Amino acid sequence: MAQPVSEVFLDSSSAEPLLPDARRAWLAASDAGWGDPLRLHRPGRLAAQALDRARDVVAQAVGARPDEVVFTASASHSAYAAVAGLARGRRRVGDVVVTTAVDHSAVLGAAAEVGRHAVVEVDRVGRLDLAAWRAAVSAPGVALACLQVGNHEVGTLQPYADALAAAQQAGVPVVLDATSALGRIDCAHLGGWSVLTGGAAAFGGPSSVGLLVLRKGARWRAPYPVDDYQDGRWPGAPDVPAVVAAAAALDSWLRMGRAVGERQRALVDQLRTALLERVPDLEVPGDPVARLPHLLTFSVLYLDGETLTLALDRAGFAVASGSACSARSEHPSHVLAAMGSLTHGNVRVGLTRTTTASQVAAFAEAVVRIAADLRSGLDLP
Amino acid sequence: MTAPDLVLDCRGMRCPRPIIEIARHLGEVPVGGLVELLADDPATAVDLAAWCRMRGQALVTADGPRFRVRRV
């Protein structure tokens, strides 16, 4: 029996499919950039040059200097390195790590691991409470604070400029998680962060490359043994071809400019409107306006996320879910829980750069039909 | 504490089952009546509060695994 195959991939919040430019750059660098960048021979020099060009691209994208850019193994590795490194550099000041309630689990895990974790709550759309944030970063003994540009599940943008200013005023360095925002919105002028993190999978690069940008002067100390690679900030010879592919993917987004984001924003608006109009008792958490362009999540009352996700897969749509059973966890999405949103029947949609209007319309039709079918079997009043 | 008009024991059930159960049985109590839901799935606290908000019902107490809802 043939396995059902998803034909429309709408899970870019897990990973954007590899961009063609990234694939080409990866293959080319496998031929010409495979050397050890610390060696003086020709293959080594070629790899070092390729690494330098990759740093230039990232530096331009985030408004940093090329020598501030470090390549790690994933966004999660970058999150740990950022949080634990600042905690180590600031341990004389204190051991409190402030995060919001909706930060990525890698950030929350690192915060709980390295110090006393203080959590700033969010409102119904997932936006941090600025007054609570200001109070939290101004408290005594704060080593660092963590903040997202935009949320990876619901897309809500944080008031990052104001939050960064408040932390700066309190003299507290901030780890800014730009994972879901890189390539999607302009990240070159985000404000006064000390460490910025990201991962290439989110923008169509290899999943084996993370970004860690350490501002000069940030009190960051490597929280693991290091060597001579990347100036002692991440150990081991970098996988230069993968790094080159990551930079090519990011460069692709910079060159595509705003057109893709504007198209995705309109498609997400259409999808939200269609679902809210046509599926009773459906919730779309997150800020409908101040949000990342490509993400939308919704929850269908009385349905379970796993059944819904599998039915959509059979109908040809690949989506993720933040409901407990489908996330391989007993607990549902901490983001939805922190917002007080329905956690069951959850579907996460992430448009890719090639998602079309007709695909989005067909997806909405499929949700309407599947939700009605599944509910009809529940004997609801 | 006043006695509830109806007790639904949904311990051991995974979400959304406890929410479906309260939706199915809420009509069995009069308006103003009290339903006690016993549910130990970790998602119950958030999902019951969300259900009450979406369906216009009143969450009276949320002291997991014991939850009380007043029919509005």
Tab-separated table of C-alpha atoms in Angstrom:
chain	number	residue	atom	x	y	z
A	1	MET	CA	0.000	0.000	0.000
A	2	ALA	CA	1.344	3.398	-0.922
A	3	GLN	CA	2.153	5.704	1.957
A	4	PRO	CA	0.209	8.955	2.025
A	5	VAL	CA	2.444	11.807	0.954
A	6	SER	CA	2.090	15.439	1.960
A	7	GLU	CA	2.198	17.560	-1.124
A	8	VAL	CA	2.020	21.040	0.363
A	9	PHE	CA	4.632	21.724	3.016
A	10	LEU	CA	3.375	24.263	5.561
A	11	ASP	CA	5.806	23.619	8.392
A	12	SER	CA	8.438	26.285	7.858
A	13	SER	CA	8.347	26.992	11.593
A	14	SER	CA	10.246	23.714	11.948
A	15	ALA	CA	12.442	24.347	8.914
A	16	GLU	CA	12.166	26.161	5.605
A	17	PRO	CA	13.056	23.692	2.839
A	18	LEU	CA	16.627	24.156	1.610
A	19	LEU	CA	16.814	27.132	-0.759
A	20	PRO	CA	18.183	26.402	-4.265
A	21	ASP	CA	20.889	29.069	-3.804
A	22	ALA	CA	21.950	27.395	-0.563
A	23	ARG	CA	22.100	23.990	-2.210
A	24	ARG	CA	24.246	25.306	-5.070
A	25	ALA	CA	26.579	27.123	-2.672
A	26	TRP	CA	26.837	24.017	-0.484
A	27	LEU	CA	27.872	21.838	-3.420
A	28	ALA	CA	30.348	24.411	-4.734
A	29	ALA	CA	31.920	24.838	-1.305
A	30	SER	CA	32.189	21.066	-0.938
A	31	ASP	CA	34.577	21.219	-3.883
A	32	ALA	CA	36.443	24.418	-3.056
A	33	GLY	CA	35.874	25.184	0.635
A	34	TRP	CA	36.373	21.884	2.427
A	35	GLY	CA	39.800	22.666	3.935
A	36	ASP	CA	40.691	23.407	7.533
A	37	PRO	CA	40.421	27.205	7.788
A	38	LEU	CA	43.313	27.434	10.254
A	39	ARG	CA	45.817	25.808	7.868
A	40	LEU	CA	48.150	27.801	5.663
A	41	HIS	CA	47.843	25.595	2.582
A	42	ARG	CA	45.654	26.486	-0.334
A	43	PRO	CA	42.573	24.408	0.650
A	44	GLY	CA	42.833	25.965	4.102
A	45	ARG	CA	43.055	29.500	2.720
A	46	LEU	CA	40.074	28.907	0.436
A	47	ALA	CA	38.011	27.681	3.391
A	48	ALA	CA	39.076	30.665	5.506
A	49	GLN	CA	38.073	33.049	2.725
A	50	ALA	CA	34.696	31.334	2.350
A	51	LEU	CA	34.157	31.602	6.101
A	52	ASP	CA	35.003	35.307	5.997
A	53	ARG	CA	32.476	35.917	3.227
A	54	ALA	CA	29.829	34.032	5.220
A	55	ARG	CA	30.556	36.206	8.267
A	56	ASP	CA	30.131	39.317	6.119
A	57	VAL	CA	26.642	38.226	5.047
A	58	VAL	CA	25.502	37.480	8.597
A	59	ALA	CA	27.058	40.692	9.916
A	60	GLN	CA	25.184	42.704	7.314
A	61	ALA	CA	21.897	40.936	8.110
A	62	VAL	CA	22.062	41.625	11.853
A	63	GLY	CA	23.907	44.950	11.893
A	64	ALA	CA	27.104	43.642	13.465
A	65	ARG	CA	30.801	43.449	12.643
A	66	PRO	CA	32.032	40.351	10.776
A	67	ASP	CA	34.420	39.436	13.601
A	68	GLU	CA	31.456	39.303	15.997
A	69	VAL	CA	29.886	36.410	14.060
A	70	VAL	CA	30.321	32.794	15.255
A	71	PHE	CA	28.919	29.678	13.593
A	72	THR	CA	27.621	26.928	15.906
A	73	ALA	CA	25.750	23.663	15.362
A	74	SER	CA	22.114	24.852	15.594
A	75	ALA	CA	19.913	27.601	17.020
A	76	SER	CA	19.534	25.539	20.204
A	77	HIS	CA	23.306	25.242	20.607
A	78	SER	CA	23.571	28.998	20.072
A	79	ALA	CA	20.913	29.614	22.725
A	80	TYR	CA	22.797	27.598	25.309
A	81	ALA	CA	26.152	29.168	24.388
A	82	ALA	CA	24.661	32.663	24.602
A	83	VAL	CA	22.874	32.209	27.924
A	84	ALA	CA	25.540	30.158	29.694
A	85	GLY	CA	28.360	32.354	28.340
A	86	LEU	CA	26.836	35.610	29.602
A	87	ALA	CA	25.942	33.948	32.917
A	88	ARG	CA	29.580	32.931	33.263
A	89	GLY	CA	30.901	36.361	32.300
A	90	ARG	CA	28.531	38.101	34.714
A	91	ARG	CA	28.612	35.734	37.668
A	92	ARG	CA	30.068	38.393	39.960
A	93	VAL	CA	26.967	40.521	39.344
A	94	GLY	CA	24.485	37.737	40.060
A	95	ASP	CA	22.914	34.547	38.807
A	96	VAL	CA	19.376	35.576	37.887
A	97	VAL	CA	18.417	34.905	34.266
A	98	VAL	CA	15.309	36.758	33.095
A	99	THR	CA	13.294	35.341	30.185
A	100	THR	CA	9.767	35.796	28.928
A	101	ALA	CA	7.278	32.952	29.363
A	102	VAL	CA	7.187	32.336	25.607
A	103	ASP	CA	10.882	32.061	24.769
A	104	HIS	CA	12.035	28.961	22.899
A	105	SER	CA	12.405	25.857	25.078
A	106	ALA	CA	16.173	25.877	24.398
A	107	VAL	CA	16.397	29.330	26.018
A	108	LEU	CA	14.149	28.365	28.943
A	109	GLY	CA	16.160	25.184	29.479
A	110	ALA	CA	19.462	27.073	29.458
A	111	ALA	CA	18.102	29.728	31.846
A	112	ALA	CA	16.951	27.118	34.340
A	113	GLU	CA	20.258	25.265	34.034
A	114	VAL	CA	22.687	28.121	34.624
A	115	GLY	CA	21.034	30.253	37.272
A	116	ARG	CA	17.896	31.360	39.040
A	117	HIS	CA	15.238	31.693	36.384
A	118	ALA	CA	12.894	34.708	36.535
A	119	VAL	CA	9.972	34.626	34.113
A	120	VAL	CA	8.194	37.684	32.714
A	121	GLU	CA	4.592	36.853	31.840
A	122	VAL	CA	2.897	37.672	28.546
A	123	ASP	CA	-0.590	38.895	27.652
A	124	ARG	CA	-3.301	37.122	25.631
A	125	VAL	CA	-1.491	37.723	22.326
A	126	GLY	CA	1.891	36.641	23.702
A	127	ARG	CA	3.443	40.064	24.138
A	128	LEU	CA	5.593	40.586	27.196
A	129	ASP	CA	4.427	42.957	29.910
A	130	LEU	CA	6.872	45.846	29.488
A	131	ALA	CA	6.440	47.120	33.060
A	132	ALA	CA	7.079	43.629	34.446
A	133	TRP	CA	10.098	43.261	32.151
A	134	ARG	CA	11.494	46.599	33.314
A	135	ALA	CA	11.046	45.576	36.949
A	136	ALA	CA	12.602	42.144	36.342
A	137	VAL	CA	15.744	43.445	34.626
A	138	SER	CA	16.164	46.201	37.227
A	139	ALA	CA	16.092	43.777	40.159
A	140	PRO	CA	19.382	43.097	41.955
A	141	GLY	CA	21.525	40.136	40.895
A	142	VAL	CA	20.427	39.890	37.265
A	143	ALA	CA	23.155	38.355	35.112
A	144	LEU	CA	21.313	38.568	31.808
A	145	ALA	CA	17.917	38.700	30.162
A	146	CYS	CA	16.523	36.849	27.126
A	147	LEU	CA	14.050	38.061	24.569
A	148	GLN	CA	12.688	36.982	21.188
A	149	VAL	CA	12.235	39.251	18.207
A	150	GLY	CA	9.138	37.267	17.255
A	151	ASN	CA	7.598	34.110	18.640
A	152	HIS	CA	8.304	30.859	16.824
A	153	GLU	CA	4.773	29.485	17.270
A	154	VAL	CA	2.304	32.343	17.197
A	155	GLY	CA	4.443	34.911	15.379
A	156	THR	CA	3.806	37.775	17.808
A	157	LEU	CA	6.542	40.410	17.707
A	158	GLN	CA	7.886	41.493	21.065
A	159	PRO	CA	8.356	45.199	21.778
A	160	TYR	CA	12.061	44.480	21.410
A	161	ALA	CA	13.280	48.055	20.936
A	162	ASP	CA	11.672	49.223	24.195
A	163	ALA	CA	12.630	46.048	26.046
A	164	LEU	CA	16.247	46.313	24.889
A	165	ALA	CA	16.371	49.971	25.925
A	166	ALA	CA	15.020	49.105	29.375
A	167	ALA	CA	17.637	46.400	29.859
A	168	GLN	CA	20.390	48.703	28.638
A	169	GLN	CA	19.275	51.319	31.117
A	170	ALA	CA	19.525	48.713	33.882
A	171	GLY	CA	22.970	47.670	32.633
A	172	VAL	CA	21.773	44.135	31.888
A	173	PRO	CA	22.976	42.376	28.710
A	174	VAL	CA	20.300	40.776	26.533
A	175	VAL	CA	20.358	37.596	24.470
A	176	LEU	CA	18.096	38.355	21.525
A	177	ASP	CA	16.673	35.271	19.818
A	178	ALA	CA	16.205	36.224	16.173
A	179	THR	CA	15.693	32.653	14.945
A	180	SER	CA	12.203	33.070	13.507
A	181	ALA	CA	12.795	36.651	12.360
A	182	LEU	CA	16.028	36.369	10.362
A	183	GLY	CA	15.343	36.840	6.679
A	184	ARG	CA	11.653	37.508	7.401
A	185	ILE	CA	11.923	41.054	8.706
A	186	ASP	CA	14.756	43.592	8.768
A	187	CYS	CA	17.073	42.515	11.595
A	188	ALA	CA	19.862	45.026	10.933
A	189	HIS	CA	18.529	47.636	13.375
A	190	LEU	CA	16.976	45.711	16.234
A	191	GLY	CA	18.635	47.701	19.011
A	192	GLY	CA	21.115	47.238	21.824
A	193	TRP	CA	21.462	43.481	22.225
A	194	SER	CA	24.660	41.882	23.534
A	195	VAL	CA	24.277	38.467	21.930
A	196	LEU	CA	22.037	37.554	19.002
A	197	THR	CA	21.160	33.968	18.115
A	198	GLY	CA	19.644	32.214	15.139
A	199	GLY	CA	19.697	29.037	13.102
A	200	ALA	CA	19.991	28.432	9.384
A	201	ALA	CA	17.170	25.845	9.248
A	202	ALA	CA	14.614	28.592	9.873
A	203	PHE	CA	15.582	30.458	6.685
A	204	GLY	CA	16.258	27.585	4.315
A	205	GLY	CA	19.864	26.770	5.142
A	206	PRO	CA	21.334	23.567	6.575
A	207	SER	CA	19.943	22.514	9.964
A	208	SER	CA	23.530	21.950	11.140
A	209	VAL	CA	24.409	25.652	11.293
A	210	GLY	CA	23.562	27.994	14.167
A	211	LEU	CA	24.393	31.678	14.443
A	212	LEU	CA	25.877	33.294	17.534
A	213	VAL	CA	26.746	36.964	17.263
A	214	LEU	CA	28.738	38.279	20.206
A	215	ARG	CA	29.011	42.046	20.445
A	216	LYS	CA	32.487	43.370	21.191
A	217	GLY	CA	32.611	44.262	24.845
A	218	ALA	CA	29.875	41.807	25.872
A	219	ARG	CA	30.914	40.074	29.096
A	220	TRP	CA	30.682	36.633	27.562
A	221	ARG	CA	32.979	33.760	28.544
A	222	ALA	CA	32.878	30.452	26.694
A	223	PRO	CA	30.949	28.035	28.935
A	224	TYR	CA	32.701	24.993	27.409
A	225	PRO	CA	36.290	24.062	26.529
A	226	VAL	CA	37.425	25.895	23.401
A	227	ASP	CA	40.317	25.749	20.948
A	228	ASP	CA	41.783	28.010	18.285
A	229	TYR	CA	38.801	27.870	15.945
A	230	GLN	CA	36.561	30.938	15.654
A	231	ASP	CA	38.748	32.862	18.112
A	232	GLY	CA	37.966	30.527	20.982
A	233	ARG	CA	34.220	31.083	20.868
A	234	TRP	CA	33.010	27.735	19.465
A	235	PRO	CA	35.228	24.659	19.407
A	236	GLY	CA	36.100	22.428	16.495
A	237	ALA	CA	36.788	23.027	12.821
A	238	PRO	CA	33.638	24.526	11.305
A	239	ASP	CA	31.757	22.685	8.567
A	240	VAL	CA	32.610	25.383	6.041
A	241	PRO	CA	30.459	24.120	3.125
A	242	ALA	CA	27.391	24.061	5.414
A	243	VAL	CA	28.252	27.530	6.746
A	244	VAL	CA	28.587	28.796	3.168
A	245	ALA	CA	25.167	27.329	2.364
A	246	ALA	CA	23.670	29.027	5.429
A	247	ALA	CA	25.088	32.386	4.363
A	248	ALA	CA	23.808	31.862	0.810
A	249	ALA	CA	20.315	31.185	2.171
A	250	LEU	CA	20.365	34.307	4.304
A	251	ASP	CA	21.747	36.347	1.417
A	252	SER	CA	18.877	35.036	-0.718
A	253	TRP	CA	16.365	36.490	1.745
A	254	LEU	CA	18.193	39.801	1.871
A	255	ARG	CA	18.063	40.000	-1.930
A	256	MET	CA	14.431	38.860	-2.158
A	257	GLY	CA	13.654	41.857	0.005
A	258	ARG	CA	10.192	42.546	1.285
A	259	ALA	CA	8.183	41.037	-1.570
A	260	VAL	CA	7.994	37.529	-0.081
A	261	GLY	CA	7.121	38.802	3.382
A	262	GLU	CA	4.365	41.049	2.066
A	263	ARG	CA	2.863	38.222	0.050
A	264	GLN	CA	3.016	35.868	3.039
A	265	ARG	CA	1.482	38.476	5.322
A	266	ALA	CA	-1.499	38.814	2.991
A	267	LEU	CA	-1.889	35.025	2.685
A	268	VAL	CA	-1.814	34.577	6.457
A	269	ASP	CA	-4.459	37.305	6.818
A	270	GLN	CA	-6.659	35.493	4.270
A	271	LEU	CA	-6.185	32.188	6.069
A	272	ARG	CA	-7.031	33.702	9.459
A	273	THR	CA	-10.198	35.318	8.095
A	274	ALA	CA	-11.326	32.154	6.305
A	275	LEU	CA	-10.787	29.915	9.331
A	276	LEU	CA	-12.460	32.259	11.822
A	277	GLU	CA	-15.445	32.728	9.506
A	278	ARG	CA	-15.942	29.105	8.583
A	279	VAL	CA	-14.931	26.975	11.567
A	280	PRO	CA	-17.009	27.523	14.723
A	281	ASP	CA	-15.165	27.599	18.055
A	282	LEU	CA	-11.754	28.093	16.484
A	283	GLU	CA	-9.109	30.258	18.084
A	284	VAL	CA	-6.198	32.014	16.355
A	285	PRO	CA	-3.773	33.036	19.088
A	286	GLY	CA	-1.170	35.731	18.586
A	287	ASP	CA	-1.115	39.340	17.472
A	288	PRO	CA	-2.953	39.690	14.137
A	289	VAL	CA	-0.913	42.762	13.143
A	290	ALA	CA	2.421	43.030	14.996
A	291	ARG	CA	3.670	39.632	13.903
A	292	LEU	CA	6.116	37.737	11.732
A	293	PRO	CA	4.777	37.447	8.179
A	294	HIS	CA	4.876	33.684	7.653
A	295	LEU	CA	3.435	32.089	10.798
A	296	LEU	CA	-0.092	31.324	11.938
A	297	THR	CA	-1.345	28.940	14.576
A	298	PHE	CA	-4.927	27.955	15.330
A	299	SER	CA	-6.743	25.642	17.732
A	300	VAL	CA	-10.000	23.834	17.058
A	301	LEU	CA	-12.109	23.270	20.155
A	302	TYR	CA	-12.850	19.607	21.030
A	303	LEU	CA	-10.378	18.128	18.526
A	304	ASP	CA	-7.025	16.626	19.322
A	305	GLY	CA	-3.941	17.908	17.589
A	306	GLU	CA	-2.604	14.529	16.555
A	307	THR	CA	-5.798	13.424	14.794
A	308	LEU	CA	-6.094	16.787	13.085
A	309	THR	CA	-2.450	16.806	11.969
A	310	LEU	CA	-2.665	13.278	10.579
A	311	ALA	CA	-5.937	14.009	8.767
A	312	LEU	CA	-4.373	17.101	7.198
A	313	ASP	CA	-1.354	15.039	6.197
A	314	ARG	CA	-3.643	12.537	4.458
A	315	ALA	CA	-5.282	15.468	2.694
A	316	GLY	CA	-1.855	16.553	1.428
A	317	PHE	CA	-0.819	19.252	3.907
A	318	ALA	CA	2.209	18.977	6.208
A	319	VAL	CA	1.711	20.998	9.379
A	320	ALA	CA	2.985	20.894	12.961
A	321	SER	CA	1.023	20.983	16.215
A	322	GLY	CA	1.621	22.346	19.698
A	323	SER	CA	-0.880	20.002	21.342
A	324	ALA	CA	0.527	17.607	23.905
A	325	CYS	CA	0.022	14.259	22.199
A	326	SER	CA	1.411	15.418	18.874
A	327	ALA	CA	4.461	17.127	20.377
A	328	ARG	CA	5.750	13.856	21.853
A	329	SER	CA	5.294	15.288	25.290
A	330	GLU	CA	2.770	14.996	28.061
A	331	HIS	CA	2.634	18.779	28.273
A	332	PRO	CA	1.168	21.038	25.640
A	333	SER	CA	2.987	24.022	24.130
A	334	HIS	CA	4.290	26.302	26.892
A	335	VAL	CA	3.685	29.251	24.565
A	336	LEU	CA	-0.059	28.560	24.222
A	337	ALA	CA	-0.331	27.809	27.945
A	338	ALA	CA	1.417	31.080	28.888
A	339	MET	CA	-1.033	32.993	26.679
A	340	GLY	CA	-4.046	31.223	28.149
A	341	SER	CA	-4.910	29.883	24.696
A	342	LEU	CA	-6.573	26.609	23.918
A	343	THR	CA	-3.848	23.951	23.663
A	344	HIS	CA	-5.746	21.026	22.156
A	345	GLY	CA	-6.667	20.801	18.483
A	346	ASN	CA	-3.673	22.969	17.677
A	347	VAL	CA	-2.157	23.370	14.232
A	348	ARG	CA	0.944	25.394	13.432
A	349	VAL	CA	1.220	26.766	9.931
A	350	GLY	CA	4.461	28.141	8.540
A	351	LEU	CA	4.327	29.357	4.952
A	352	THR	CA	7.384	28.695	2.811
A	353	ARG	CA	8.642	31.243	0.305
A	354	THR	CA	6.882	29.348	-2.506
A	355	THR	CA	3.469	28.887	-0.855
A	356	THR	CA	0.750	30.089	-3.247
A	357	ALA	CA	-2.661	31.661	-2.708
A	358	SER	CA	-4.400	28.610	-4.169
A	359	GLN	CA	-2.528	26.309	-1.774
A	360	VAL	CA	-3.630	28.436	1.176
A	361	ALA	CA	-7.233	28.440	-0.071
A	362	ALA	CA	-7.146	24.642	-0.516
A	363	PHE	CA	-5.707	24.275	2.968
A	364	ALA	CA	-8.526	26.353	4.473
A	365	GLU	CA	-11.065	24.152	2.637
A	366	ALA	CA	-9.383	21.040	4.038
A	367	VAL	CA	-9.475	22.380	7.603
A	368	VAL	CA	-13.171	23.297	7.299
A	369	ARG	CA	-14.057	19.838	5.975
A	370	ILE	CA	-11.851	17.849	8.382
A	371	ALA	CA	-12.936	19.833	11.460
A	372	ALA	CA	-16.601	19.241	10.600
A	373	ASP	CA	-15.988	15.514	9.940
A	374	LEU	CA	-14.068	14.942	13.155
A	375	ARG	CA	-16.535	16.921	15.255
A	376	SER	CA	-19.517	15.059	13.857
A	377	GLY	CA	-18.191	11.901	15.473
A	378	LEU	CA	-17.999	13.423	18.946
A	379	ASP	CA	-21.705	13.520	19.883
A	380	LEU	CA	-21.500	17.159	20.961
A	381	PRO	CA	-24.665	19.041	21.985
B	1	MET	CA	-18.090	24.668	49.819
B	2	THR	CA	-21.474	24.028	48.251
B	3	ALA	CA	-22.103	20.621	46.729
B	4	PRO	CA	-21.943	20.528	42.928
B	5	ASP	CA	-25.021	19.627	40.896
B	6	LEU	CA	-22.994	17.215	38.800
B	7	VAL	CA	-19.590	15.553	39.140
B	8	LEU	CA	-17.710	14.405	36.049
B	9	ASP	CA	-14.803	12.128	36.859
B	10	CYS	CA	-12.436	12.417	33.894
B	11	ARG	CA	-9.268	11.365	35.679
B	12	GLY	CA	-7.039	9.336	33.400
B	13	MET	CA	-8.540	10.890	30.279
B	14	ARG	CA	-6.311	12.863	27.917
B	15	CYS	CA	-7.260	16.309	26.672
B	16	PRO	CA	-9.495	17.224	24.893
B	17	ARG	CA	-11.681	14.395	26.326
B	18	PRO	CA	-12.444	16.116	29.673
B	19	ILE	CA	-13.444	19.282	27.796
B	20	ILE	CA	-15.710	17.274	25.499
B	21	GLU	CA	-17.303	15.637	28.536
B	22	ILE	CA	-18.132	18.925	30.230
B	23	ALA	CA	-19.511	20.296	26.950
B	24	ARG	CA	-21.753	17.232	26.611
B	25	HIS	CA	-23.064	17.290	30.173
B	26	LEU	CA	-23.287	20.990	31.032
B	27	GLY	CA	-26.896	21.084	29.832
B	28	GLU	CA	-27.849	18.583	32.542
B	29	VAL	CA	-27.548	21.223	35.259
B	30	PRO	CA	-29.799	24.297	35.489
B	31	VAL	CA	-28.464	27.758	34.631
B	32	GLY	CA	-26.505	28.858	37.690
B	33	GLY	CA	-25.770	25.217	38.526
B	34	LEU	CA	-22.333	23.937	39.401
B	35	VAL	CA	-20.385	21.211	37.589
B	36	GLU	CA	-17.352	19.657	39.187
B	37	LEU	CA	-14.787	18.281	36.752
B	38	LEU	CA	-12.100	15.944	38.014
B	39	ALA	CA	-9.307	15.782	35.460
B	40	ASP	CA	-5.580	15.186	35.794
B	41	ASP	CA	-4.360	15.777	32.255
B	42	PRO	CA	-1.794	18.629	32.456
B	43	ALA	CA	-3.576	20.555	29.691
B	44	THR	CA	-6.885	20.716	31.593
B	45	ALA	CA	-6.180	23.908	33.531
B	46	VAL	CA	-5.414	25.948	30.416
B	47	ASP	CA	-7.981	24.285	28.170
B	48	LEU	CA	-10.870	24.484	30.625
B	49	ALA	CA	-10.218	28.193	31.187
B	50	ALA	CA	-10.073	28.685	27.410
B	51	TRP	CA	-13.296	26.680	26.933
B	52	CYS	CA	-15.095	28.798	29.552
B	53	ARG	CA	-13.902	31.964	27.817
B	54	MET	CA	-14.926	30.722	24.355
B	55	ARG	CA	-18.291	29.309	25.436
B	56	GLY	CA	-19.186	32.068	27.922
B	57	GLN	CA	-19.190	29.875	31.020
B	58	ALA	CA	-17.786	30.755	34.459
B	59	LEU	CA	-14.740	28.986	35.855
B	60	VAL	CA	-15.309	29.123	39.611
B	61	THR	CA	-12.326	27.218	40.967
B	62	ALA	CA	-9.298	25.669	39.302
B	63	ASP	CA	-7.503	23.577	41.870
B	64	GLY	CA	-6.326	20.645	39.762
B	65	PRO	CA	-7.398	17.894	39.555
B	66	ARG	CA	-10.610	19.505	40.882
B	67	PHE	CA	-12.257	22.179	38.711
B	68	ARG	CA	-15.655	23.817	39.112
B	69	VAL	CA	-17.663	25.534	36.417
B	70	ARG	CA	-20.921	27.460	36.867
B	71	ARG	CA	-23.368	27.245	33.982
B	72	VAL	CA	-24.156	30.735	32.705
